[in-house]
Coordinates of C-alpha atoms in Angstrom, one line a residue:
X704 CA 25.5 -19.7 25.0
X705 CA 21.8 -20.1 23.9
X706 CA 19.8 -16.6 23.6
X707 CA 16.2 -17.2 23.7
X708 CA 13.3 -15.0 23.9
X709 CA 13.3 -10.7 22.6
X710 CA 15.1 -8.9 23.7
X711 CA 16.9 -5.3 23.0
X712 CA 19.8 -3.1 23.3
X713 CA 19.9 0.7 23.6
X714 CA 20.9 2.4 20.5
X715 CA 22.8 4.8 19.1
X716 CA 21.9 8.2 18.3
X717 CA 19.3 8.8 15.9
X718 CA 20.8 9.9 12.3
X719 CA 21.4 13.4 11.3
X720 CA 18.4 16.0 10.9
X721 CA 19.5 17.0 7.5
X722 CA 18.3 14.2 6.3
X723 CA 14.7 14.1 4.8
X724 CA 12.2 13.5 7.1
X725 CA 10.5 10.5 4.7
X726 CA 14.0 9.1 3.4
X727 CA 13.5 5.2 6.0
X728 CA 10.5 6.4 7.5
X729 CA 8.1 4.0 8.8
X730 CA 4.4 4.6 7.3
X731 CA 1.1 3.6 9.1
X732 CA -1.5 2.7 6.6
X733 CA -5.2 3.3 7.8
X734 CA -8.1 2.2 6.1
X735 CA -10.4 4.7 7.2
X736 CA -13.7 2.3 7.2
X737 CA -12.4 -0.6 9.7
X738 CA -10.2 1.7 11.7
X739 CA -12.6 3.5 14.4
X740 CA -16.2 4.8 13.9
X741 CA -17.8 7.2 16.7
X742 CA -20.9 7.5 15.6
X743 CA -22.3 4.0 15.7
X744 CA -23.0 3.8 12.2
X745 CA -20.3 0.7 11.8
X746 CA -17.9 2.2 9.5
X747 CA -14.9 4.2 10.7
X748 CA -14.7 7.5 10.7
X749 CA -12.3 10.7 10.7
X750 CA -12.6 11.4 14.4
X751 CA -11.8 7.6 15.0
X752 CA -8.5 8.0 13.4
X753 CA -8.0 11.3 15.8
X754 CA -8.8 9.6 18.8
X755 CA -6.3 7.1 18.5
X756 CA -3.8 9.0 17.0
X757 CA -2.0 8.6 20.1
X758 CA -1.6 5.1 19.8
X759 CA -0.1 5.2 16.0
X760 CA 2.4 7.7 17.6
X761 CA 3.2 5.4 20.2
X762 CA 3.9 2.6 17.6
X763 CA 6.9 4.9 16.5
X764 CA 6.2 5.5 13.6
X765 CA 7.0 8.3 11.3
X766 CA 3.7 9.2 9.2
X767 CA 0.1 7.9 9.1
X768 CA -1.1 7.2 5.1
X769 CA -5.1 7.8 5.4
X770 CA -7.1 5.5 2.4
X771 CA -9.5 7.4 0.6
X772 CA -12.2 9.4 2.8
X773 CA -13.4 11.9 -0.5
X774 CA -17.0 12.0 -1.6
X775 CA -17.9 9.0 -3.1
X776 CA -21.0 6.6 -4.0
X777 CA -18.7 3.6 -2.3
X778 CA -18.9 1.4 -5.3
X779 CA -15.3 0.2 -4.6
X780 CA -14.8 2.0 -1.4
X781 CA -13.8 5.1 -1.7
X782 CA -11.5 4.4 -5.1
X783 CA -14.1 6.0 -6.8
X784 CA -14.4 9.3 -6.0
X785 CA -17.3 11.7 -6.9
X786 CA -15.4 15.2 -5.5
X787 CA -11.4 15.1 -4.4
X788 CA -12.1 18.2 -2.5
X789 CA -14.7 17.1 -0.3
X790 CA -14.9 14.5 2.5
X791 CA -17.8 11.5 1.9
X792 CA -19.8 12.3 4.8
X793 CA -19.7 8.7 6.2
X794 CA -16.2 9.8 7.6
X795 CA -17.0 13.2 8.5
X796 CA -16.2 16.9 7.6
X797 CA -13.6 18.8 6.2
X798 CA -13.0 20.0 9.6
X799 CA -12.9 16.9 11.2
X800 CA -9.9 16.6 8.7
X801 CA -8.4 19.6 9.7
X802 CA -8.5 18.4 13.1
X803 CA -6.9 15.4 12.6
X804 CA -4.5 16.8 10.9
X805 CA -3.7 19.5 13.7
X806 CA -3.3 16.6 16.2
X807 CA -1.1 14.4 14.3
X808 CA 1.4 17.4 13.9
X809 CA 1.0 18.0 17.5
X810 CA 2.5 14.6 17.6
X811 CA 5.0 14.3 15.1
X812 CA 3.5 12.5 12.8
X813 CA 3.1 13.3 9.1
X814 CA -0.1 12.9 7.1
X815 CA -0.2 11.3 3.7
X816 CA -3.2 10.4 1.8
X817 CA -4.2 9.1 -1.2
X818 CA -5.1 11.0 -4.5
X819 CA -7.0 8.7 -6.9
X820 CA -6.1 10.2 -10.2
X821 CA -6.4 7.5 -13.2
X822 CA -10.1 7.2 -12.3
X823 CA -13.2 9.1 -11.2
X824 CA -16.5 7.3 -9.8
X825 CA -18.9 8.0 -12.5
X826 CA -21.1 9.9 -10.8
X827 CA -18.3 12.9 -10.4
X828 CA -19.5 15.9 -12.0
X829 CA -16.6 16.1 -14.5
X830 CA -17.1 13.0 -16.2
X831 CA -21.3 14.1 -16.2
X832 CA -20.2 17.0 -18.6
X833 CA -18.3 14.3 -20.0
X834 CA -20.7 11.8 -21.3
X835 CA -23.5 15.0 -21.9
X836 CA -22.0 15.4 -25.1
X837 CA -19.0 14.4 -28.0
X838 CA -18.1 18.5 -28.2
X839 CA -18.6 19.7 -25.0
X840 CA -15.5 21.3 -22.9
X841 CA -14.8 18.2 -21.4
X842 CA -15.8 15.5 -23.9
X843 CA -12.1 14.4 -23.9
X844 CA -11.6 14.2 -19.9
X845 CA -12.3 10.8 -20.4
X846 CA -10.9 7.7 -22.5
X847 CA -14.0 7.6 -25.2
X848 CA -13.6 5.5 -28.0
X849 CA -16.4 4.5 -31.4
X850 CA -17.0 1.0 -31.7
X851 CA -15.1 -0.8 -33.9
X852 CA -17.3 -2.0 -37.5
X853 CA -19.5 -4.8 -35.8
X854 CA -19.7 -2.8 -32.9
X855 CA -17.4 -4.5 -30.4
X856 CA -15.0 -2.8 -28.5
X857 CA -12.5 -0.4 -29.7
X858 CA -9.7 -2.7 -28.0
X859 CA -9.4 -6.1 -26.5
X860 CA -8.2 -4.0 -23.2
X861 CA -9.8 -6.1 -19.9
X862 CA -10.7 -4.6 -16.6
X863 CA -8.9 -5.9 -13.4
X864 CA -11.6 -6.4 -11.7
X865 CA -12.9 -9.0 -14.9
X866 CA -14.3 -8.3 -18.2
X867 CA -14.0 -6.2 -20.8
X868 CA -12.8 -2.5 -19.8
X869 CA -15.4 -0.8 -22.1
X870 CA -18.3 0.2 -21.3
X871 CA -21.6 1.3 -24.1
X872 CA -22.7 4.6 -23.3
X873 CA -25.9 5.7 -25.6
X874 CA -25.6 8.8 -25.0
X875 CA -22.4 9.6 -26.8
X876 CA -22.5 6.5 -28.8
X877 CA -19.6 5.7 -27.9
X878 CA -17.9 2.9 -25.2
X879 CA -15.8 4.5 -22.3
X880 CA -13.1 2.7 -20.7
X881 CA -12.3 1.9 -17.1
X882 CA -9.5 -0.1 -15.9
X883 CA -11.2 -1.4 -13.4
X884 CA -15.5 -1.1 -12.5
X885 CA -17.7 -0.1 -15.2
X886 CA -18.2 3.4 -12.2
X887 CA -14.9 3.8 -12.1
X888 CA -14.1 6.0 -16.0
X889 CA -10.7 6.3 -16.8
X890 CA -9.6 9.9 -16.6
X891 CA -7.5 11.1 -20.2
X892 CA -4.6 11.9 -18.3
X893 CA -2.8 12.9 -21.5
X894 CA -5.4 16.2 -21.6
X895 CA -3.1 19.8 -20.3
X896 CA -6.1 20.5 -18.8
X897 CA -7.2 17.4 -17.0
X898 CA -3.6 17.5 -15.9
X899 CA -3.8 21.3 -14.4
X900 CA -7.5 19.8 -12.7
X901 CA -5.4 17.3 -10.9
X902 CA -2.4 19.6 -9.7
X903 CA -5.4 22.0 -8.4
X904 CA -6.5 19.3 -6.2
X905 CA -3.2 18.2 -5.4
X906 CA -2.8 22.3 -4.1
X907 CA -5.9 22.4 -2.2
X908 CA -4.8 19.8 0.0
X909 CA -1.3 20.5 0.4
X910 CA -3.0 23.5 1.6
X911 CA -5.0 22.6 4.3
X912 CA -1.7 20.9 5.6
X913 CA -1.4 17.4 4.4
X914 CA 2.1 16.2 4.1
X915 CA 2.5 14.4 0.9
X916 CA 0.5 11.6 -1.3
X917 CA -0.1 8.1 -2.5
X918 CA -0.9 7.9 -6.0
X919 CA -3.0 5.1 -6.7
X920 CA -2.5 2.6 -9.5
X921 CA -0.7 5.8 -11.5
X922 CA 0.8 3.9 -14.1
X923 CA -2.6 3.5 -15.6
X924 CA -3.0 7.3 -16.1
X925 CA -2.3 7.5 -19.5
X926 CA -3.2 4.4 -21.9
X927 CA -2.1 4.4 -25.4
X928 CA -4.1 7.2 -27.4
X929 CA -4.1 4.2 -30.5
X930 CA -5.9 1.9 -28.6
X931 CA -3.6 -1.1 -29.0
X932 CA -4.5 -4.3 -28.5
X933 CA -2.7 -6.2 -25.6
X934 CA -0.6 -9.6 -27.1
X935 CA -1.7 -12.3 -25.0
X936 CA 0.6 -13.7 -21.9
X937 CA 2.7 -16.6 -23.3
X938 CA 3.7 -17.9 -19.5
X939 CA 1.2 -20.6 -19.7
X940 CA 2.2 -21.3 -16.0
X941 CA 0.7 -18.4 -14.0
X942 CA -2.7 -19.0 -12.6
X943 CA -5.6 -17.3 -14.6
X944 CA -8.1 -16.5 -12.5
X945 CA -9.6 -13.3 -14.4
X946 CA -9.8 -12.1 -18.4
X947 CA -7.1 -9.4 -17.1
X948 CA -5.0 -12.7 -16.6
X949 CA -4.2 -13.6 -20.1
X950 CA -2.9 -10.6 -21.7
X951 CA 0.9 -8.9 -21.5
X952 CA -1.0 -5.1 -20.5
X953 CA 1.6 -3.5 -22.9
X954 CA -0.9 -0.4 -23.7
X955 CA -3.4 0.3 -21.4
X956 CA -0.7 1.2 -18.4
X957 CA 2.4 2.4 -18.5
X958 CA 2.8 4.7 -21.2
X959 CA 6.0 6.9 -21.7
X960 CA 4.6 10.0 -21.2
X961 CA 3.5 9.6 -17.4
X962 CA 7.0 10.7 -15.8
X963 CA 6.2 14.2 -18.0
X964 CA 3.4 14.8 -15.2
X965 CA 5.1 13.5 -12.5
X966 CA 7.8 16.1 -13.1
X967 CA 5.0 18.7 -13.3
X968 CA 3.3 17.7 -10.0
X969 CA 6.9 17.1 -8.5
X970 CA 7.2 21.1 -9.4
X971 CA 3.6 21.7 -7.6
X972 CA 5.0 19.5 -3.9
X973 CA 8.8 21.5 -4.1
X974 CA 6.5 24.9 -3.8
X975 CA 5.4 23.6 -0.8
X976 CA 8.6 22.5 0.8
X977 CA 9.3 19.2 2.7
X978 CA 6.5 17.1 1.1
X979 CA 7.0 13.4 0.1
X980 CA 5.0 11.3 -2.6
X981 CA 4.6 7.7 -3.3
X982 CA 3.4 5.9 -6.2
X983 CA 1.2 2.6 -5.8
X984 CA 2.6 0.6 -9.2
X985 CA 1.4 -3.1 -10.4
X986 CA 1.8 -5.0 -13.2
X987 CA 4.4 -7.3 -14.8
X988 CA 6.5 -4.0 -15.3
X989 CA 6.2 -2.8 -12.0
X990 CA 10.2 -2.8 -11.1
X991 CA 10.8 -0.7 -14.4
X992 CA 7.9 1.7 -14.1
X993 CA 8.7 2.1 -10.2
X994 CA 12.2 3.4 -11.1
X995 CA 11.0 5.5 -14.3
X996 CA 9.0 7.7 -11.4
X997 CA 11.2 8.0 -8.7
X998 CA 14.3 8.6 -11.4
X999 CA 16.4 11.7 -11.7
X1000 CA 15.2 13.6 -8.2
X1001 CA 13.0 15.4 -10.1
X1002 CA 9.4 12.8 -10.3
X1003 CA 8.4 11.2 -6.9
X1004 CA 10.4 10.5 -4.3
X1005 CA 9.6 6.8 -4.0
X1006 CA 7.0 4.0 -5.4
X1007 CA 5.8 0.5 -4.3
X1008 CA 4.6 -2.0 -6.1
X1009 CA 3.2 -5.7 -5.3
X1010 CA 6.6 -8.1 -4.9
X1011 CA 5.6 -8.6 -1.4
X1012 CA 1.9 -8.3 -1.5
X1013 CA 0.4 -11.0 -3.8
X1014 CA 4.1 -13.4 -3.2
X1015 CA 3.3 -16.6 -2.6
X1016 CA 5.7 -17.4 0.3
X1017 CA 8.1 -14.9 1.8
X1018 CA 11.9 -16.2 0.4
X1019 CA 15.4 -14.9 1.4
X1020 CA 15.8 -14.9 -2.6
X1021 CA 12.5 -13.3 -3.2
X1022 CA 13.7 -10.7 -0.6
X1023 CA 17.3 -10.0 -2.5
X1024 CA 16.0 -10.1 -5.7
X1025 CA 13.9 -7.1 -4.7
X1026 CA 16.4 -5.3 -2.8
X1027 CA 19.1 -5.6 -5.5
X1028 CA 16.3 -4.3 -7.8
X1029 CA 17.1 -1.1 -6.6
X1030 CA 20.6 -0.2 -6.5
X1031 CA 22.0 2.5 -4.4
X1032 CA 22.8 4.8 -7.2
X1033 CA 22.5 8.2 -8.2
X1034 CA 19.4 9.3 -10.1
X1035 CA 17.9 6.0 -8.8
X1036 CA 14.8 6.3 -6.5
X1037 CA 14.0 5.8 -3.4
X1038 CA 11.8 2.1 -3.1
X1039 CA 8.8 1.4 -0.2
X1040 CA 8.3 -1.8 0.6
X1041 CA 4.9 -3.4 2.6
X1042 CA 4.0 -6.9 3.3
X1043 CA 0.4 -6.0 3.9
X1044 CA -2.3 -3.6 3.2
X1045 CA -6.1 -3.4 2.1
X1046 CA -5.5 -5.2 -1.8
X1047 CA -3.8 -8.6 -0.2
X1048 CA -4.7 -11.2 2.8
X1049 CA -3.1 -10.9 5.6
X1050 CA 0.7 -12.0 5.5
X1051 CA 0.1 -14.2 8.5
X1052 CA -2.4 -16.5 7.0
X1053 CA -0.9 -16.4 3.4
X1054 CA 2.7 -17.7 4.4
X1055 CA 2.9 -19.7 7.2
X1056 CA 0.4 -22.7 8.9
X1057 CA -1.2 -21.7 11.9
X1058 CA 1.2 -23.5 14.5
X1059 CA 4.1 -21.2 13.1
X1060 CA 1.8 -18.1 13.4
X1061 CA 3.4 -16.4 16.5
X1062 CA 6.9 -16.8 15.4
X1063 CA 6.7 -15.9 11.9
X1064 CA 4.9 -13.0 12.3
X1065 CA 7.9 -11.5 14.9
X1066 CA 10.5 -12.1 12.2
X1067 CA 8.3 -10.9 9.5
X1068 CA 7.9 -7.6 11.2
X1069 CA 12.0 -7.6 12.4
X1070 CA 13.0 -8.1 8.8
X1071 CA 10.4 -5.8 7.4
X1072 CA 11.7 -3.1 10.1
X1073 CA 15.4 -4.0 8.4
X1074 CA 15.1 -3.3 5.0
X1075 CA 16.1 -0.5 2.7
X1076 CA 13.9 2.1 1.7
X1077 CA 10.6 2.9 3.8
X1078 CA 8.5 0.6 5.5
X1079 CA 4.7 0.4 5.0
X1080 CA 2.6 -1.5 8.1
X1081 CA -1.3 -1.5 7.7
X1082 CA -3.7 -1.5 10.5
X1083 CA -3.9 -4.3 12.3
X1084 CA -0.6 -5.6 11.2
X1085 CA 1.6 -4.4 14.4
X1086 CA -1.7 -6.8 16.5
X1087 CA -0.5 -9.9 14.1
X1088 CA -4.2 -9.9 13.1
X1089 CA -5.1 -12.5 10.8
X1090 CA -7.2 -12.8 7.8
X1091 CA -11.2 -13.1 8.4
X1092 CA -12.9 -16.0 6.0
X1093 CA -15.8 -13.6 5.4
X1094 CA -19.1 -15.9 3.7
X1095 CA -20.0 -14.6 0.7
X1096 CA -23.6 -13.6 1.6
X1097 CA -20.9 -11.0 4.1
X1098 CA -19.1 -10.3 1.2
X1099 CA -18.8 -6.1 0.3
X1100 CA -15.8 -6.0 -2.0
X1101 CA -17.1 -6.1 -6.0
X1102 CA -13.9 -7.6 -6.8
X1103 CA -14.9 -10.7 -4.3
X1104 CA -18.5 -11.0 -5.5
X1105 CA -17.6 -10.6 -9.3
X1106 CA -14.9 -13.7 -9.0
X1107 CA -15.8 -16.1 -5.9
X1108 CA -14.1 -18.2 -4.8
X1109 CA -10.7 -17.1 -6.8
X1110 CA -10.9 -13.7 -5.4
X1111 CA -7.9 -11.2 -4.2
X1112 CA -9.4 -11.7 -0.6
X1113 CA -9.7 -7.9 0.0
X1114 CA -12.7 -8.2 2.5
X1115 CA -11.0 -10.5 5.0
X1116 CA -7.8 -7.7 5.1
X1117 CA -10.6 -5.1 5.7
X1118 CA -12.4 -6.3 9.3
X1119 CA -12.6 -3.5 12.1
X1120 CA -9.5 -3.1 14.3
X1121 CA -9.9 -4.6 17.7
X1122 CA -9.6 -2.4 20.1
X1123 CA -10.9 -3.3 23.4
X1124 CA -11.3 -7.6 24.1
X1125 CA -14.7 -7.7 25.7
X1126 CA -16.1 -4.4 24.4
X1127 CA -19.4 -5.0 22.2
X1128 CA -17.6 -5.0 18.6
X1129 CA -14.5 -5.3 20.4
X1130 CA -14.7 -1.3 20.7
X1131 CA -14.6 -0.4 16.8
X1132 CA -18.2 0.7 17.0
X1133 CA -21.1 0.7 19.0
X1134 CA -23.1 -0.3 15.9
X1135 CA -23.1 -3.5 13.4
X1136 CA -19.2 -2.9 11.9
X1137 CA -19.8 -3.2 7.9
X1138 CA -17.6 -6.5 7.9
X1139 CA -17.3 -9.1 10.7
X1140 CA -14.6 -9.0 13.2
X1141 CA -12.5 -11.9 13.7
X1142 CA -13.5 -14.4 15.5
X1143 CA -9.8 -14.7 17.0
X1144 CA -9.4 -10.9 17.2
X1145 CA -10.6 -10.9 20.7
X1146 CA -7.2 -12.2 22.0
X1147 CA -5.3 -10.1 19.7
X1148 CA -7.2 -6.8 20.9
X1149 CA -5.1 -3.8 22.0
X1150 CA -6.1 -3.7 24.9
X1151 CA -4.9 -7.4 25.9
X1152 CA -1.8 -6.9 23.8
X1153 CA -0.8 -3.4 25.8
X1154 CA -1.0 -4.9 29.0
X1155 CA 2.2 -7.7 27.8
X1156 CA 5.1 -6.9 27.6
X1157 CA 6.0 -9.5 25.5
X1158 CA 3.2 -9.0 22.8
X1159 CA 3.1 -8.9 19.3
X1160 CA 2.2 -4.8 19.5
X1161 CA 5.6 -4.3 21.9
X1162 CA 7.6 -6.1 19.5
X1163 CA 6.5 -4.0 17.0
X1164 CA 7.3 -1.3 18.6
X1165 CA 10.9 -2.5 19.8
X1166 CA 11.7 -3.2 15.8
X1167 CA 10.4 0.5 14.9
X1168 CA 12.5 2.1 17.6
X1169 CA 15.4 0.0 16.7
X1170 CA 14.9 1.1 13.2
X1171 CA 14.6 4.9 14.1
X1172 CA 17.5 4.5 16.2
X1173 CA 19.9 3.3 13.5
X1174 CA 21.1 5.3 10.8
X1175 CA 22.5 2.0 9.0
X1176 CA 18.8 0.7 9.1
X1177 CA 17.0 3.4 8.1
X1178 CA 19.1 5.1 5.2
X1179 CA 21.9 2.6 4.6
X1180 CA 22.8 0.9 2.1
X1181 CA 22.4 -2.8 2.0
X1182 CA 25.0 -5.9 0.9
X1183 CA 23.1 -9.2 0.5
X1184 CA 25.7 -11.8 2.4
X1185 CA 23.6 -15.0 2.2
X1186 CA 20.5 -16.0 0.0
X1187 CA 18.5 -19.3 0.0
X1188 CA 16.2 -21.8 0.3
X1189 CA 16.1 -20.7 4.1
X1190 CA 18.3 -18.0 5.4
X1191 CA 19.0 -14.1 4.8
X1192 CA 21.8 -12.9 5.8
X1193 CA 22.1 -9.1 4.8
X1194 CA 24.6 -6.0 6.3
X1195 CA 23.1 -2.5 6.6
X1196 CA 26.0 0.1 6.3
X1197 CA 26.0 3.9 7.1
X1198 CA 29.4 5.9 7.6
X1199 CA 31.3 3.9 10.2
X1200 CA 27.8 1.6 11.7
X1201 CA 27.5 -1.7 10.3
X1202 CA 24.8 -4.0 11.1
X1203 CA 24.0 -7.6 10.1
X1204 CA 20.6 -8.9 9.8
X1205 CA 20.2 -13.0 9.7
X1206 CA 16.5 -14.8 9.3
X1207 CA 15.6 -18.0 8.9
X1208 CA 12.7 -17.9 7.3
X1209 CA 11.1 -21.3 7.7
X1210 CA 9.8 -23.9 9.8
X1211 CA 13.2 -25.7 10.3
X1212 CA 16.5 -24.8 12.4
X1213 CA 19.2 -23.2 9.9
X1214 CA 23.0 -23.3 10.2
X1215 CA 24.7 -19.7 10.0
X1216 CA 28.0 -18.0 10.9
X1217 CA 27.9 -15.7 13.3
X1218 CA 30.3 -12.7 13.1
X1219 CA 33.6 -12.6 14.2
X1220 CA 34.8 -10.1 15.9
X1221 CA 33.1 -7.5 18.5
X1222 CA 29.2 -7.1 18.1
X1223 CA 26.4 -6.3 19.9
X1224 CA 23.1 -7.6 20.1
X1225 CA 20.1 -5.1 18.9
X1226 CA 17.2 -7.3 18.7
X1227 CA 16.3 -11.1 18.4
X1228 CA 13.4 -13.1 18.0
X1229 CA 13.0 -16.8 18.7
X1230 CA 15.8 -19.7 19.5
X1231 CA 19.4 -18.3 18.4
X1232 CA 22.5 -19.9 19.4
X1233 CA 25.8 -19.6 17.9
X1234 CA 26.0 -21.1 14.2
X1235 CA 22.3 -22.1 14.6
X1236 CA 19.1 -20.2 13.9
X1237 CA 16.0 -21.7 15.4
X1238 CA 12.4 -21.8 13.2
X1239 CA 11.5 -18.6 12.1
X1240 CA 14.1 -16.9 14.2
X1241 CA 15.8 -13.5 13.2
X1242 CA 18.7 -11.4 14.6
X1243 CA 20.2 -8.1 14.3
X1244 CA 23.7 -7.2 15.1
X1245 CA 26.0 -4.0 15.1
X1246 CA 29.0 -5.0 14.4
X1247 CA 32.8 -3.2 15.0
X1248 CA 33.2 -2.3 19.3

């Protein structure tokens, strides 16, 4: 029998409350700025999230992760923050974050947000007292470094964002470093008291109610104190498209003491009961590093890194290889995974040619809903929105401006949600939005895609319920059955539910064996017929009667 179209089954009884709340959740990302402004001023807003809140619940998903909102002169949008305590007053009030976080509880949803901690913006008032003086009570909050003899750099360290990551200040006399823009200081993070600073923040919003974190880019907290140089990379193969490119970043990330603090903030969130933390981690040591803080149940509870994100095509091997990169073992971590968010072009447009569009991203978003560990969607990504070719004179992202055309593409990732089709700015603002909407967003508005029943946004939300609905695919473990060129064939187990998960993830119909024995159908997307998987088709079985 052929078996066309979606379709889904009802399912089992969701798994057992003792299980923690964050352990296969499903996490929303929201980029605060393209999300939903009310006040006309073209960027999004804290009361935009509220009001929609009720469409994130409806999504099924477990927890909403906010981007930064903090006080900030925007130099790289909000990842350089000028007060953690405080909300920039583009997206609102303090209140208005206590009200959105009363109504997400309301609905059931738990609030992460981000905490910025390698970096400040260089206009915070710690790193003023800072730069004021060499023997001042914070002269050492900050990475400061004398010249070397000629009166280069201290190390050959290079900034992601291009160039060298030091910086001349005459007031000290000294260069600072900063990982990434020259506003952007990197914070000592081996200072006791710079550490205590951070777990103070880390307190006052846990007390107003947030439900755990997202460190960003933590593994560069701590560089090495001797100010190493970096070897250069020897893999003359990769594409070098920045000075950041050409080294192995052995000493400015990564160093051994990190996990120290990690167990010391990990002490500060278990105060505070069922919290849950997640660590953004990049680099060519990201696997390592992203076990080292999740390790021993006494760090974070789980990291991500970029396997997914900057990929160049989405593989069944490039799928196992970072599955079976974390075991399910004890004192191993828990991993996140996302195909999308604000750093990387949309998944859409980066893997597959435009014809395939439709179909690929269904199975993207069933195998994504499949795999072990939690889930990250970003905004936009449930619509099957696609990546906006913004012109350069359009252009807002320093990273994009500094290195056109060879850019990370982090504007086009960033356009306003569409909310309404034939609203002005398809309802994100009543103003000029801060970055151009899509010019095929119109037909992948919300309010188009709510009124089908076979859209992109229910599909979505058939794989999320699935998920939910299935202990094996939220907290099971996982046994890679098939691996290559095309297909992935994988079995989610949980005590006595089984269910197989098989995609083909390319442009060409794929042979497979389907089960023997009693099964049922879950969910299915595109042409599937017994021993053949159409183009970019995907299905999920429970196996056993």
């Amino acid at each position: 029998m052929t078996i066309t179209g979606d379709a889904a089954l009802p399912l089992p009884s969701p798994q057992s409350a003792a299980v923690e709340w964050w352990r296969g959740a499903a996490v929303y990302q929201i980029y605060p700025r393209s999300f939903a402004d009310t006040n006309g001023d073209g960027i999004g807003d804290l009361p935009g999230i509220t009001r929609h809140l009720d469409y994130v619940a409806g999504l099924g998903v477990d927890a909403i992760w906010i981007s930064p909102f903090f006080k900030s002169p925007q130099a790289d949008f909000g990842y350089d923050v000028s007060d953690y305590c405080d909300v920039d007053p583009q997206f609102g009030t303090l209140a208005d974050f206590d009200a959105l976080i009363e109504r997400a509880h309301q609905l059931g949803l738990k609030v992460l947000i981000d905490q910025v901690w390698s970096h400040t913006s260089d206009q915070h008032p710690w790193f003023a007292e800072s730069r004021a003086s060499q023997t001042g009570p914070k002269a050492d909050w900050y990475v400061w470094a004398d010249p070397k003899p000629d009166g280069s750099p201290p190390s050959n360290w290079q900034s992601v964002f291009g160039g060298p990551a030091w910086t001349w200040d005459g007031r000290r006399r000294q260069y600072y470093l900063h990982n990434f823009l020259k506003e952007q200081p990197q914070i000592n993070g081996h200072n006791p008291a710079v550490q205590d600073a951070l777990l103070d923040v880390a307190r006052f919003w846990l007390d107003r109610g947030v439900d755990g974190f997202r460190l960003d880019a933590i593994n560069f907290l701590m560089p090495d104190p001797a100010l190493t140089d970096n070897p250069p990379d020897p893999d003359l193969t990769r594409p070098r498209t920045r000075p950041f490119d050409y080294q192995l970043r052995l000493h400015n990330q990564g160093h051994p003491d990190i996990p120290r603090f990690l167990e010391r903030l990990r002490t500060v969130l278990d105060g505070y009961g069922a919290r849950f933390t997640v660590a953004e981690v990049g680099g060519d040591d990201a696997a390592r590093e992203m076990r080292l803080f999740t390790a021993e149940g006494r760090r974070l509870d789980s990291a991500y890194g970029f396997d997914f994100l900057y990929a160049p095509a989405l593989t069944p091997d490039l799928v196992a290889e970072t599955l079976t990169s974390w075991p399910d073992e004890p004192g191993t971590g828990w991993p996140s995974w996302a195909f999308e968010n604000h750093d990387a072009p949309r998944a859409v447009s980066r893997w597959v040619t435009p014809e395939y569009r439709d179909a690929f991203a269904r199975v993207k978003m069933l195998l994504l809903g499949c795999l072990r560990g939690n889930v990250i969607l970003y905004n936009g990504e449930e619509l099957g929105l696609t990546q906006v070719d913004v012109p350069f004179e359009k252009l807002r992202d320093p990273e994009a401006i500094a290195n056109w055309p060879l850019t990370l593409s982090r504007d086009g990732a960033r356009t306003p949600m569409p909310w309404q089709a034939d609203a002005a700015e398809h309802g994100f603002s009543d103003g000029e939005p801060w970055l151009p909407l899509g010019p095929d967003h119109r037909e992948l508005a919300v309010d188009q895609q709510e009124a089908d029943p076979r859209s992109m946004l229910a599909w979505t939300r058939a794989v999320l319920s699935t998920r939910r609905g299935s202990a094996a695919l939220r907290t099971g473990t996982v046994l890679i059955e098939r691996s290559d060129e095309q297909v992935l064939v994988m079995v989610r187990a949980k005590g006595a539910e089984r269910v197989l998960c098989a995609f083909n993830l390319l442009d060409r119909p794929a042979t497979w064996a389907e089960p023997q024995g009693p099964h049922a159908e879950l969910l299915r997307t595109g042409n599937v017929e017994p021993g053949l998987l159409g183009p970019y088709a995907g299905i999920v079985l429970r196996l056993g009667s």
